[in-house]
Structure formats: C-alpha cells, structure tokens
Coordinates of C-alpha atoms in Angstrom, one line a residue:
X117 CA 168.3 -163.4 74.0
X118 CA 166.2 -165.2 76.5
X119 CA 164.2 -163.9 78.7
X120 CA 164.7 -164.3 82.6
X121 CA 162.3 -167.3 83.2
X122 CA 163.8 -169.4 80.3
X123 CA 167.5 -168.6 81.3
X124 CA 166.7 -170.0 84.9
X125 CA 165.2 -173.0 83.2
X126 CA 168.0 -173.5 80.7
X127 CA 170.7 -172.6 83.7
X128 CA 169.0 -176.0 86.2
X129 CA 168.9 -178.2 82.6
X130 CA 173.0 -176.7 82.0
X131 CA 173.3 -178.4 85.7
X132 CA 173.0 -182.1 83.9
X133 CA 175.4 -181.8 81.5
X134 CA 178.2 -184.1 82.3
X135 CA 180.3 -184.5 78.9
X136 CA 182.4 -181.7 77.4
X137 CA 180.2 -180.5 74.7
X138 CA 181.2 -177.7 72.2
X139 CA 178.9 -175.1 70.3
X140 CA 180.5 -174.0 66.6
X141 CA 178.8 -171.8 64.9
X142 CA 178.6 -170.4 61.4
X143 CA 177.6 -167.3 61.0
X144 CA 176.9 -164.0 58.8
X145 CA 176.8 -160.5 58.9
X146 CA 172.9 -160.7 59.5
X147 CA 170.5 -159.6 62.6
X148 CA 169.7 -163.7 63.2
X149 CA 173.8 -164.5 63.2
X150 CA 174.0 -162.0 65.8
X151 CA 171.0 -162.9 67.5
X152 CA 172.6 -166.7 67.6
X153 CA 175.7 -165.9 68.5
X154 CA 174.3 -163.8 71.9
X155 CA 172.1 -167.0 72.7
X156 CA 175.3 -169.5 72.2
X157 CA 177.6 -167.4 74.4
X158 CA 175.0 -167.4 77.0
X159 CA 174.7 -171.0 76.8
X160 CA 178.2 -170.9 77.4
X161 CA 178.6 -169.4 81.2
X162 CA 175.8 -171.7 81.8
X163 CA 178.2 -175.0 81.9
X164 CA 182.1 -175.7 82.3
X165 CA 181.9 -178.2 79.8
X166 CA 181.0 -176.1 77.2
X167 CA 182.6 -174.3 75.0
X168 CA 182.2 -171.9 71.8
X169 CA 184.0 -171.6 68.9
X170 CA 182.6 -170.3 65.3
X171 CA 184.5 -171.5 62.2
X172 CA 183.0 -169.5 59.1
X173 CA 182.1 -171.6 56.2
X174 CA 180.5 -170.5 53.0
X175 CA 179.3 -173.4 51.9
X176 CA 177.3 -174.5 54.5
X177 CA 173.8 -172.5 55.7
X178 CA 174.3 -169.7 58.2
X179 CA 173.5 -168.8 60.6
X180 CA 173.8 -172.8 62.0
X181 CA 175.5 -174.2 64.3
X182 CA 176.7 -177.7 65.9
X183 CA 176.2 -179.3 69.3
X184 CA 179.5 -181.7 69.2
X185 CA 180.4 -184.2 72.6
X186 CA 184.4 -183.4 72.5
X187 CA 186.5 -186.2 71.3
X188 CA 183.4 -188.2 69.6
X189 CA 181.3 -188.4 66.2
X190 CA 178.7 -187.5 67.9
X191 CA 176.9 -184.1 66.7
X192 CA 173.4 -182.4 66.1
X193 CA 173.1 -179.3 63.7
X194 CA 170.3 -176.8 63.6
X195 CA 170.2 -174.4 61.0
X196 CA 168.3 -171.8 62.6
X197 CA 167.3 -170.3 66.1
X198 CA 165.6 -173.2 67.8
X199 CA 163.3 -171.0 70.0
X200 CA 159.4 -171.1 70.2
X201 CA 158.5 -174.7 69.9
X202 CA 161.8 -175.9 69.4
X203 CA 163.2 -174.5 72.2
X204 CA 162.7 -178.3 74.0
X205 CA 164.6 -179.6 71.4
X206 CA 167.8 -177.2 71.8
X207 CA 167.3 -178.2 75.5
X208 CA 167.6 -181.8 74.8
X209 CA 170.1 -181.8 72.2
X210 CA 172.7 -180.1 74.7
X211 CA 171.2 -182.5 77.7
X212 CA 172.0 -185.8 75.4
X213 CA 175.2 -184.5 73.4
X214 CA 176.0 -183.6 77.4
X215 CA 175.9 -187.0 78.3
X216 CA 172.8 -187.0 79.8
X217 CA 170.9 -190.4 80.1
X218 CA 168.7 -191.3 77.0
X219 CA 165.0 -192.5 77.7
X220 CA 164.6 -195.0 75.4
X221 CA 164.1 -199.0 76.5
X222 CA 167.4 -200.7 76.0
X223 CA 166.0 -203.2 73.0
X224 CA 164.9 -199.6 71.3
X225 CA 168.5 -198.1 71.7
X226 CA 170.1 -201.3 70.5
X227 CA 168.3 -201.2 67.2
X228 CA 168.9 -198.2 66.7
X229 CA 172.6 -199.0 67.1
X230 CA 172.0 -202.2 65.0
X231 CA 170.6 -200.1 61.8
X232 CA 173.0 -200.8 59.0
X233 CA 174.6 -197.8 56.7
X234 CA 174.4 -194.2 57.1
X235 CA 172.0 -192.1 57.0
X236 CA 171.9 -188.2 56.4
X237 CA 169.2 -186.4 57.4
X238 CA 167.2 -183.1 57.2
X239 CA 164.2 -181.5 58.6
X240 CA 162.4 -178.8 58.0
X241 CA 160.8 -176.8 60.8
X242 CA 158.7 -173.8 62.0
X243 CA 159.0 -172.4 64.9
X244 CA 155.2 -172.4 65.4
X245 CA 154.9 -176.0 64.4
X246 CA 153.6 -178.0 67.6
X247 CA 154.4 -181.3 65.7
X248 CA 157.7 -180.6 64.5
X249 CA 159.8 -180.9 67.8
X250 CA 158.4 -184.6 68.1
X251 CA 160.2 -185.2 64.9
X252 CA 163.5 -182.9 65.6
X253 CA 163.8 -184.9 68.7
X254 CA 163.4 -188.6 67.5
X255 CA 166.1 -188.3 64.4
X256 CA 168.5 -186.1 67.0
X257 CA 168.1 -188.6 69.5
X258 CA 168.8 -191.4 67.1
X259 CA 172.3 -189.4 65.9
X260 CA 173.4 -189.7 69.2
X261 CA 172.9 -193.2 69.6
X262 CA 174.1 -194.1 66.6
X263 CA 177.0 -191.6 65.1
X264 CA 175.8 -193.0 61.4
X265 CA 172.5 -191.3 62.0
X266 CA 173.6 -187.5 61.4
X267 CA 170.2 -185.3 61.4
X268 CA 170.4 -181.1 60.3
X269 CA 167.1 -179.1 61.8
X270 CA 166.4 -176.1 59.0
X271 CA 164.1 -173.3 60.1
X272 CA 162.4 -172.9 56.7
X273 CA 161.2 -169.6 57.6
X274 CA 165.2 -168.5 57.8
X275 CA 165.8 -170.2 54.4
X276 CA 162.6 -169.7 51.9
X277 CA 165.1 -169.5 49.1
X278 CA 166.2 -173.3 50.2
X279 CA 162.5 -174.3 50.8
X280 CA 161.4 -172.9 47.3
X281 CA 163.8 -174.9 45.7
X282 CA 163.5 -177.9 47.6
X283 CA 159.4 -177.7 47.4
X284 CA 159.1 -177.7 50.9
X285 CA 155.2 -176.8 51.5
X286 CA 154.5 -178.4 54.6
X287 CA 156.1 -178.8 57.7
X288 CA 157.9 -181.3 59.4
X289 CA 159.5 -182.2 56.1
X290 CA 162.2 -184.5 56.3
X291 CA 164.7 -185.5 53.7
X292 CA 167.1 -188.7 53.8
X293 CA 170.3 -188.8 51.9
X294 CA 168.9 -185.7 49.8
X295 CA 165.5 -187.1 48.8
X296 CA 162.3 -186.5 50.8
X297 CA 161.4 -188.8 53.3
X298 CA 158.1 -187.5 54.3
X299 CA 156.3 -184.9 56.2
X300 CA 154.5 -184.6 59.6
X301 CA 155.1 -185.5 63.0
X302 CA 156.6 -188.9 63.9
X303 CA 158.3 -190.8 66.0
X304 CA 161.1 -192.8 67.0
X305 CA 159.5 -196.2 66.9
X306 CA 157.5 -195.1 63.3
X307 CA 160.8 -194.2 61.9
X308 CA 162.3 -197.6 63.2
X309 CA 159.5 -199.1 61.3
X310 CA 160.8 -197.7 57.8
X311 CA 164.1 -197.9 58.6
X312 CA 164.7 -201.3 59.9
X313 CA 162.9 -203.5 57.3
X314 CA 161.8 -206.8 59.6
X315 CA 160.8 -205.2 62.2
X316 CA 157.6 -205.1 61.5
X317 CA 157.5 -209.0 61.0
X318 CA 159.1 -209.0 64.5
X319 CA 156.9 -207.0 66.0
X320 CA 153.8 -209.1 64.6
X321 CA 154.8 -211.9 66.1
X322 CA 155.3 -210.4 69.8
X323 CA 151.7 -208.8 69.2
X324 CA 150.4 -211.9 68.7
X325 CA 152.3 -214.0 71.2
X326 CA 150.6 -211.8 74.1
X327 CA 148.3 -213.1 76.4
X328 CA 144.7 -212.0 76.6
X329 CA 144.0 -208.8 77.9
X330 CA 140.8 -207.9 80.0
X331 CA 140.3 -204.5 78.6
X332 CA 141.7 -203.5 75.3
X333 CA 141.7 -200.3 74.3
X334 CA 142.1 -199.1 70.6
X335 CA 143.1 -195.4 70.5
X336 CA 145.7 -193.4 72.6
X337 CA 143.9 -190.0 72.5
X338 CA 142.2 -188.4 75.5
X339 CA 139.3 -191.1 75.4
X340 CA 141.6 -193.8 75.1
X341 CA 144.3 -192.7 78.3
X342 CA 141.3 -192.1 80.4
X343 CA 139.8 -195.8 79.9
X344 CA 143.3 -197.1 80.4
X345 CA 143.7 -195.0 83.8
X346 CA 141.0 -196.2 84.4
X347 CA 140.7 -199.8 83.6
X348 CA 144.5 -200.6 85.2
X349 CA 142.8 -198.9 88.5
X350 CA 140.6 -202.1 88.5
X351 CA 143.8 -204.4 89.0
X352 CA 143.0 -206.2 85.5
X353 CA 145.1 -206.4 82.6
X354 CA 145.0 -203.7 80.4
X355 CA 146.8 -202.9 77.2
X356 CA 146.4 -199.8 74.5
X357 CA 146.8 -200.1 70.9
X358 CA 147.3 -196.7 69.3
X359 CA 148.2 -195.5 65.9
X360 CA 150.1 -192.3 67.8
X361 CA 149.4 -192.0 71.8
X362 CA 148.0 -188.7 72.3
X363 CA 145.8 -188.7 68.8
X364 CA 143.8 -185.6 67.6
X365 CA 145.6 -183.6 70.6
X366 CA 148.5 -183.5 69.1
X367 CA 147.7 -181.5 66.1
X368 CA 146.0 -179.1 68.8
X369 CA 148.1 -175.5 69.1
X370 CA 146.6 -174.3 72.3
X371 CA 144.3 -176.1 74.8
X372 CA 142.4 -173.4 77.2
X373 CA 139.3 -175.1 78.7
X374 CA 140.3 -178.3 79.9
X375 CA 139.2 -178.0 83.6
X376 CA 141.9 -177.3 86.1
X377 CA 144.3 -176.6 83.5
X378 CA 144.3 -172.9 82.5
X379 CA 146.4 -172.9 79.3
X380 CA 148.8 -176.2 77.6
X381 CA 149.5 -176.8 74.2
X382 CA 148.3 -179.9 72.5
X383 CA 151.8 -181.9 72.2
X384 CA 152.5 -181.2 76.2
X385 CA 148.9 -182.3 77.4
X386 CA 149.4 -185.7 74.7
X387 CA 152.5 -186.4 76.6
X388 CA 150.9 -185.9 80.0
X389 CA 148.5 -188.5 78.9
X390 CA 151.1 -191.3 78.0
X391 CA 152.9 -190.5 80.9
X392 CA 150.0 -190.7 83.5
X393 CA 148.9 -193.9 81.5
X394 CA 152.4 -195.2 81.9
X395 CA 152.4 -194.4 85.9
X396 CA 149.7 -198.2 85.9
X397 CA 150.6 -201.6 84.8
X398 CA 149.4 -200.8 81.0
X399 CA 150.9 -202.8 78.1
X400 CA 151.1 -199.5 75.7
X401 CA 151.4 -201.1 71.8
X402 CA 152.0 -197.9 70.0
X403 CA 152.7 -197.2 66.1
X404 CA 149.6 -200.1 65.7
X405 CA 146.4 -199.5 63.0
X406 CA 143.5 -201.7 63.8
X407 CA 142.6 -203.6 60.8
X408 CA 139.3 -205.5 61.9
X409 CA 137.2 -206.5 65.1
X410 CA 136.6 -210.2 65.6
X411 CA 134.1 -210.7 67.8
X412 CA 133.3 -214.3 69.8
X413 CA 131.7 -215.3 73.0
X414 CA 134.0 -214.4 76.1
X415 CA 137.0 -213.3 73.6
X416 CA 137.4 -210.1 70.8
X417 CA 139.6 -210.2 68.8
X418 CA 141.8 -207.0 67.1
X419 CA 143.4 -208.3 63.8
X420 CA 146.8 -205.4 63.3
X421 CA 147.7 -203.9 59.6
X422 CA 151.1 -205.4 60.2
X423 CA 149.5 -208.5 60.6
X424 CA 149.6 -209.4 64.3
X425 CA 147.1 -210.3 66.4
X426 CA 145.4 -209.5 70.4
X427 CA 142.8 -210.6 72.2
X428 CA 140.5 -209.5 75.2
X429 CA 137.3 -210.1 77.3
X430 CA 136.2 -206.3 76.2
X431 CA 137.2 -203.9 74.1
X432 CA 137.0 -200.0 74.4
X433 CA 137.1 -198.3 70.8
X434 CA 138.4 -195.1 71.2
X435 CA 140.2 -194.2 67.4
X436 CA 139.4 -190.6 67.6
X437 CA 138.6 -188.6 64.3
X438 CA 141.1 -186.7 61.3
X439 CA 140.7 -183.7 59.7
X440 CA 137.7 -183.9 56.8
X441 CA 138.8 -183.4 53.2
X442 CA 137.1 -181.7 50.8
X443 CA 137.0 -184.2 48.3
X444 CA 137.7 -181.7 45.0
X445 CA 140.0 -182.9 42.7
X446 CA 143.5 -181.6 42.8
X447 CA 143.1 -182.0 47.1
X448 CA 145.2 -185.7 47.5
X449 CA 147.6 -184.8 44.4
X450 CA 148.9 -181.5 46.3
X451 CA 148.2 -182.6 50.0
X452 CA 151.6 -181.3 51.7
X453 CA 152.5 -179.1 48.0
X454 CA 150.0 -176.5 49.1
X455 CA 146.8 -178.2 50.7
X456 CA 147.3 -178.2 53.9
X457 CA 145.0 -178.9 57.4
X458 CA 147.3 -176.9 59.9
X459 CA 147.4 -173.5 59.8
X460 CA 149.8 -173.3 62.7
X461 CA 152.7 -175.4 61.2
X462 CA 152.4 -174.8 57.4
X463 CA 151.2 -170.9 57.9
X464 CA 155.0 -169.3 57.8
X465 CA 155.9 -171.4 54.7
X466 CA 153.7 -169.4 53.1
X467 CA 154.6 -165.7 54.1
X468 CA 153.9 -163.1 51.7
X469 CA 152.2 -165.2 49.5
X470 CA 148.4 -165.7 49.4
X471 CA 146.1 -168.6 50.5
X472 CA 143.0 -169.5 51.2
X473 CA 141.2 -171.0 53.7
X474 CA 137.9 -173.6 53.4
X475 CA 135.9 -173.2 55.8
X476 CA 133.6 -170.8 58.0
X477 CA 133.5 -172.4 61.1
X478 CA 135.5 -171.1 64.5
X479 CA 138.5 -173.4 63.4
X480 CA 138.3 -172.2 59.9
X481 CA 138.1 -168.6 61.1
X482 CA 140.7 -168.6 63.1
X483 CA 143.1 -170.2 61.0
X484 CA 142.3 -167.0 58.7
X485 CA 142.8 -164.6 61.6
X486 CA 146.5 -166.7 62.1
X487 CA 147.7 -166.7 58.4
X488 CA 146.4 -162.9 57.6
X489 CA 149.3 -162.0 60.6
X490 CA 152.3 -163.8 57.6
X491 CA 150.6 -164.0 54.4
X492 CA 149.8 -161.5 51.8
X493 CA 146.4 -162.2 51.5
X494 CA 143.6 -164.6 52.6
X495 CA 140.3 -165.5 50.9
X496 CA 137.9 -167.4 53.4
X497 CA 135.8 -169.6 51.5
X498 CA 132.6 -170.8 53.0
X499 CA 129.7 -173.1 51.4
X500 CA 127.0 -171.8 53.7
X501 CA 124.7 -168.5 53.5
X502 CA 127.0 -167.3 56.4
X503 CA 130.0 -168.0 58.5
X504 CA 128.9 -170.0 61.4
X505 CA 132.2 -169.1 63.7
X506 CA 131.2 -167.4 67.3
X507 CA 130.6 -163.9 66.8
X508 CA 133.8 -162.5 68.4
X509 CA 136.0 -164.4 65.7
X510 CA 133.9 -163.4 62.8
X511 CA 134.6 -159.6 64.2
X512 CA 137.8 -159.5 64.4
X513 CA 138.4 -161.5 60.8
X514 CA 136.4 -158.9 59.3
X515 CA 138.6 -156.2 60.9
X516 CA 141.7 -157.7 59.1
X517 CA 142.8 -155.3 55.6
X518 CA 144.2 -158.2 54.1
X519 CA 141.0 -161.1 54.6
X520 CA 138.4 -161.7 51.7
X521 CA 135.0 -163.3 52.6
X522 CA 133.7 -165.4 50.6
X523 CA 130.1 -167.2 51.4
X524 CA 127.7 -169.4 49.6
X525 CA 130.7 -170.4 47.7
X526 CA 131.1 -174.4 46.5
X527 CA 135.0 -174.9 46.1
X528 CA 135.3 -177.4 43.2
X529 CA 138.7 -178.1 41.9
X530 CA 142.3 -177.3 43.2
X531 CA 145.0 -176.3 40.3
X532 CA 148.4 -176.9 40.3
X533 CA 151.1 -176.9 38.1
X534 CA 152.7 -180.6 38.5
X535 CA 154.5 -179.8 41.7
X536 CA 152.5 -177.2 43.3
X537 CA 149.2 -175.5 44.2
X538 CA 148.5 -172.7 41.8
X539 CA 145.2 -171.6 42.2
X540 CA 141.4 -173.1 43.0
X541 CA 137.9 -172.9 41.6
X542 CA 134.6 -172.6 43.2
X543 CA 131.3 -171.8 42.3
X544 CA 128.6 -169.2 43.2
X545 CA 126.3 -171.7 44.4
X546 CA 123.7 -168.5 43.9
X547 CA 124.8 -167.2 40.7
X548 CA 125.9 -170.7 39.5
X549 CA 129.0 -168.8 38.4
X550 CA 132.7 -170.3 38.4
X551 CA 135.4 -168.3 39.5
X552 CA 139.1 -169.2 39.7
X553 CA 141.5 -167.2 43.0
X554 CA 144.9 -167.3 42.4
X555 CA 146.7 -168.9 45.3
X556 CA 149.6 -170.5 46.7
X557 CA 148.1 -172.6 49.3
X558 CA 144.8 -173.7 50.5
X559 CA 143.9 -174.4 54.4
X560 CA 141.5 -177.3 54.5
X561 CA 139.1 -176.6 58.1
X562 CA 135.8 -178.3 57.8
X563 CA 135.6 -180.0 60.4
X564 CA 136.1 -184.0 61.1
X565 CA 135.4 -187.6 60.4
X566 CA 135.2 -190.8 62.5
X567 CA 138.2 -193.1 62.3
X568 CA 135.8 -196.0 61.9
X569 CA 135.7 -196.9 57.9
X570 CA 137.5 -200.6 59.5
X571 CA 134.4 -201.2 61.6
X572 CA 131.6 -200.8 59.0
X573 CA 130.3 -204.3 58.9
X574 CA 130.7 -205.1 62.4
X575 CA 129.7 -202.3 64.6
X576 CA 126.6 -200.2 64.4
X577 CA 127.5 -197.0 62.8
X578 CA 125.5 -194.0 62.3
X579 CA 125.1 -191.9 59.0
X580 CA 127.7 -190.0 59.8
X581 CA 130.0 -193.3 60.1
X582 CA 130.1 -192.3 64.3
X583 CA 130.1 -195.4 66.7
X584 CA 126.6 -195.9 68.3
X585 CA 126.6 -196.1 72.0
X586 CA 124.2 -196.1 74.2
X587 CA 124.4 -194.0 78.3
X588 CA 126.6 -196.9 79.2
X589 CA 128.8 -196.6 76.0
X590 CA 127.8 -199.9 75.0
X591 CA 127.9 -201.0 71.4
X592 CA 126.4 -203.1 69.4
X593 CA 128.3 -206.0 69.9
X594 CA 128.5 -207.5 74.2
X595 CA 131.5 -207.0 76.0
X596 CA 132.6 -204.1 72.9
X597 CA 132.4 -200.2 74.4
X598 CA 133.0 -197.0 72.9
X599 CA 133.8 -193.6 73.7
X600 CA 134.8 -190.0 72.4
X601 CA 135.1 -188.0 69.0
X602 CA 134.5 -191.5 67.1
X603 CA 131.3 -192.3 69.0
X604 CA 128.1 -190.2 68.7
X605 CA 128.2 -188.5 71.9
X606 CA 127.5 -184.5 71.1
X607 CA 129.5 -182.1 71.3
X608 CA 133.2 -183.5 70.5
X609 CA 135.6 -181.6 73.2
X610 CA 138.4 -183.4 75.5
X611 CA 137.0 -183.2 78.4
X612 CA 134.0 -185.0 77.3
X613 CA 136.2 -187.7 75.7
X614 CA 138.1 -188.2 78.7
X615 CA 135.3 -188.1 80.9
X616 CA 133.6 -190.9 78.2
X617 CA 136.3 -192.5 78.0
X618 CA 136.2 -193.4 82.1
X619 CA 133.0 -194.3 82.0
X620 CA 133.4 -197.3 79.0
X621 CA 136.6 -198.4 81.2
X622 CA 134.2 -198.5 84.0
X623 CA 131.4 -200.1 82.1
X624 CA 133.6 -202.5 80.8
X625 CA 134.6 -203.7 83.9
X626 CA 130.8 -204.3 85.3
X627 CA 130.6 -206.1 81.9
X628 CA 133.9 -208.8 83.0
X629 CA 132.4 -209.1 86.5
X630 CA 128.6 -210.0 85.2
X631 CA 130.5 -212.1 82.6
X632 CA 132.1 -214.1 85.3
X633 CA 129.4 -214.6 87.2
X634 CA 126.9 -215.7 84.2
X635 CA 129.9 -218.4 83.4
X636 CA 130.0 -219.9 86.9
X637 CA 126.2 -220.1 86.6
X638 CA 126.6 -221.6 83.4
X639 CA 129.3 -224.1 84.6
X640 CA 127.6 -225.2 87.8
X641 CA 124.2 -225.9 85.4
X642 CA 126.4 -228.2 82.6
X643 CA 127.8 -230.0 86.3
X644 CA 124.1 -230.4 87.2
X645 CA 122.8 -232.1 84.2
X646 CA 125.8 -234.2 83.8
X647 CA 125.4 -235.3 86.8

C-alpha cells in the first residue's frame, strides 16, 4: 500500500507515538476495504501501541475507520483512504491521538476546551484537494482537544451516492450537527471565530490595545512574508495583518519556478512562509479584513471588519488578488452548487459528468486538460477570437477525445434548477446566436482582481482597481508602500511579489529613518524660535 519512501517516513513519525492508540476499521467486500485494511495493518508493525481491530457495522460508511487513544473519548474517523493530499492528515491524526504534543498557543487550546455543547462534524474531501487537509486538520485537532468536538473526514469521491444526496459540489464541505457549515479551506482560529460567539469582541479589543507598530503589513501572501522578513531584519517592530497567511498561494496546486525550489505545492510553500516569518520577532494578526486606511502625519491607521483598530509609522499593502468572476447571472446563486474556481479540488466531484470551463488562458486550459482526465466531457469556452494559452497547452487540449473548443463565445447566464447548476448560455458573439450546453458544473478561470475595493478613496488606484507604485513601491499617500499581485507591477508571479515585497519593507524603513530625522530638524527649529 505505500510505497518505500512514504513507509520510511510514516515508520520515523510511528517513532513519536507515545499513547496506546487503536485503529477499527469497517469494512466491505470491495477493492478500497481491502486496500485499507493492507494500509492499517502496516500501520500496525510500525508502533507497539497500536493496535487493529475491525468491528463490521452496516450502518455506518465503509470502508472507514477510527483512530481511538485507548481508555479515552478521544477519536478521529475518516471515511476513506486518506492518501494523496491527505496523507499529512492521517500522519497527524495518529501523531496527536498518539499523544503527541499539539501546536497550538495555550490560550488557543483552552478555548477550544472552553467551547460549550457538542458538536458533530463532517467534511468532505478529495484527495486532490490542496485546501482540504488545512480543514481535515483544524476540526481533527480540535476533537482531540476537546472530546465534544467529534469530526468524520468523507472522501466524496468513495461516496458520490452520499455527496449526490447531500448536494456536495465543492470541496472542503463541512457539515455541523447534519447541516452544512460551509465550504473551503479554513482554519482553526476562523472556525473559533464562528464558534465561540465573543470572541471576536475579545479579540477587537486586544487589536486595538497594541502599541504602534513601525511597519505594518496588510496581507500574508508571498509579498506580505517577504516585507515582514524583511522589516523584523531592521530590529523595528513589525506586525502582519492577514485575512489567511499564505493568500493566493494557497489555492496554488503545484509551484515549479520559484527559484531554488524545483517543485512544492502551494499549501507547503504558504506554510514555509508563516514559518520563516515566525522565525523574527513579528506580531502575526491572522483571520483580520482590513476595512479602511486612515492616514495622519507620523501615524496610519488600519481600521479591522471586527472593529479593532492598529496603528503604524508606515504601512506595506500587500492584499493579494481572488479569482475574477464572470459576472452572469446564475454565477453567486450556484457558487460551490456547480460554479466553481478550482479545478483541482472540485474536479473529482464531478466524474463522469460534463463541465465546462471559462476561459482560454494557460490556467483555463489547463484546468480543461485536468478535468477531461475524470469527467465525461469538457466544453472550453473562450470570449476571444482564439485561445491565448502557451502553445504546448493548447496542443495537447486539442489532442483530448473528450474536449470541445469553443471561441469567440460571450457566456451569458448560468441555469440551475434551485439547488444545482444545470446548464449555461452564451452567445456567438459573431453569429450573435444563443446557445444553451448542458452541464453539470462550470470552471470559472479568467484570470484575477486586486483585493483593493476598501482603498478606493484613499489610495491611487489604476483602472484596473491595482495599487499605483512607483520604482520605490511608494504610494500615493507618505509613509504608505505597496507591493505584489495588488499593485501594478507587470507580470503577477511569486517571485516578483516576494522580491517587491522586500523592496517596500526596505523602502519603508529609509522612509522611518528620513522621518526621524526631518522631526528632530523640526523639533530643534520650534526650540529655536521659542527661544
């Protein structure tokens, strides 16, 4: 079942388990019950404090199986193989069941602890979904904690019977108590934040209670870690506000020309970014959206959505950019019911059934390559004269039996029946004819837009609602700096946003030294004429 380079991996993890933990299984008659069962009695030699047991039950899904801590409440279920992706969260399900030290701060842990009533979740997963381990791993860490917390992982591409019924279309989908909770990747501290209802009045009031900050930086994405780095280099207070460290990156399958590093996936390079960030004295202030920029003489300030508060000498906006929609009607009322934006985590929901995908670009194309490997069919839809994806993609899409090509095409209207996409229109924009295309899913890829809509107003923003810098990655507004995807540096890539991202840290800190000198100056002139 695994192969010799995870075995040794799993065998030095197996090393650190130091509670008796026991694997029960439930399994059928089927080639994945077997499959489990030969992965679960490997696991097995690899500890003495495990053990493996199946107890049949009919009424639960198989094949499953539990991770129990002997003599406890304390259990994680996946339903499912949890390789691919969520082969890190089998890992650290046995490490934690095992006993195994939990890295959370303590006033996190006791929180969690504190949360009243029980809870009883479910998540839905893929096991080519980059975001859903994040999620896997915050609700099975919290059911450890806190034995009221009990969290099931489903592998809806092992239960599509389950996932029809339970209109699953998007992926992580979690349920609470048998009613959906809400989809994508999250964390431990954004699930607090629903869960525990003043927290977010608490945590308003520490925000604003903090002292000034010499270099804020607003955004946790490639950009925003490398202006931290640097900043906190500079000895000078530094914090980072961020709606989710790691940003854009994390919706990013595979990473292959970042220099020096020949091949990572976008969740494991987001978390080497919080982590080297986290190496410097940085005040990191995640789960935060920036609401406004305040700006004064010698002070900004950063007003929160939760209402809180900071302030600091300079600022470096780094928010990053989302996925663009396409703005037809029928796109928000189905978003996560058949719209979708990532072909890599939604794709295997959708196997056997067809889809389309908007979009001609190399993203666009090569979410059509992806989904023609699981679906039925795929009709690529493109509003241009002609695909504008790099020749070698456009080849091979055109190689695939099972691909449509669709240009000059003006999708205008997504159908649905209530609870799920049906179909979409577009028109000819030669012909001016309509057409409809039976579907069962559509792949949004047109590229991006600035996270900057809370700056209009304040900030210069181009037509394209990008932050305008200039080679310094100055603003608009003294002492406020700028740098990658939301800026209008060309050419939006992570190594330039990092490498942006240094240079505003950098600028921002010739900004506090000039500033300090131009107040002693000032100083020393209001002594002179008092005198």
């Amino acid at each position: 079942m695994l192969d010799a380079n995870l075995k040794a991996q799993l065998q030095a993890y197996m090393e650190m388990v130091v509670e008796p933990i026991e694997l029960v299984a439930n399994l059928g008659d089927d080639a994945k019950s077997g499959e489990l069962r030969a992965l679960l009695q490997e696991i097995e030699t690899m500890s003495s404090q495990v053990t493996y047991t199946e107890r049949p039950d009919d009424t639960q899904r198989k094949p499953s199986f539990a991770i129990n801590r002997v003599g406890t409440d304390i259990s994680i279920v996946f339903a499912g193989i949890p390789m691919g992706h969520e082969f890190t969260s089998l890992v650290l399900a046995l490490l934690q069941v095992g006993g195994h030290p939990i890295k959370l701060e303590e006033d996190v842990i006791q929180q969690i602890r504190d949360l009243p009533g029980d809870y009883e979740f479910e998540t839905f997963f893929s096991l080519s979904c980059q975001n859903c381990p994040d999620t896997v791993q915050a609700l099975n860490t919290m059911s450890v904690i806190n034995p009221r917390i009990r969290h099931t992982s489903i592998d809806g591409a092992l239960f599509q019977d389950e996932v029809t019924e339970r209109e699953v279309m998007s992926v992580p989908t979690m349920f609470l108590n048998g009613k959906e909770f809400g989809q994508g990747r999250t964390t431990i501290e954004a699930l607090l934040a629903r869960l525990d209802t003043g927290a977010s009045e608490r945590q308003a009031k520490a925000l604003s209670e903090k002292e000034p900050f010499d270099v804020l930086v607003v955004g946790g994405g490639p950009a925003g870690a490398a202006a931290a780095v640097y900043a906190a280099r500079k000895g000078i207070r530094t914090g980072v506000v961020s709606e989710r460290f790691g940003g854009q990156v994390l919706d990013t399958m595979t990473i292959e020309n970042f220099i020096s590093v020949k091949e990572t996936t976008g969740p494991q390079f987001a978390t080497a970014l919080e982590e080297h960030v986290r190496d410097y004295d940085v005040d990191i202030m995640n789960i935060q959206k920036a609401a406004e920029l305040v700006p004064g003489k010698g002070m900004t300030e950063l007003k929160l959505a939760n209402g809180g508060s900071l302030k600091s000498r300079s600022v470096v906006l780094a928010t990053g950019a989302r996925w663009r929609e396409i703005n037809v009607p029928g796109e928000k009322e189905y978003r996560n019911k058949g719209v979708a934006y990532c072909p890599h985590c939604d794709g295997p929901l959708f196997k056997g059934k067809r889809v389309a995908v908007i979009g001609g670009g190399n993203s666009g194309v090569e979410a059509g390559i992806d989904l023609a490997g699981l679906v039925e069919h795929v009709t690529l839809i493109e509003f241009d004269d002609a695909m504008r994806a790099d020749d070698v993609l456009q080849r091979k899409l055109r190689s695939l039996p099972n691909v449509t090509i669709i240009t000059s095409a003006q999708t205008t209207e997504i159908h649905g029946d209530g609870s799920r996409v049906t179909g979409l229109q577009y028109t000819d924009r030669k012909s001016g004819e309509s057409h409809h295309v039976e579907l069962a899913g559509v792949f949004v890829q047109i590229g991006l837009i600035p996270n900057t809509e809370w700056l209009e107003g304040t900030i210069a923003l181009s037509p394209h609602g990008e932050i305008e810098i200039d080679a310094r990655g100055e603003t608009s507004v003294p002492g406020v700096f700028a740098a990658g995807d939301a800026t209008t540096v060309p050419y939006k890539q992570i190594v330039i946003a990092a490498g942006d991202g240094a240079k505003a840290a950098l600028s921002a800190f010739d900004h506090l030294i000039r500033s300090s000198v131009d107040m002693s100056q000032e100083a020393e002139q209001q002594a002179v004429t008092t005198a």
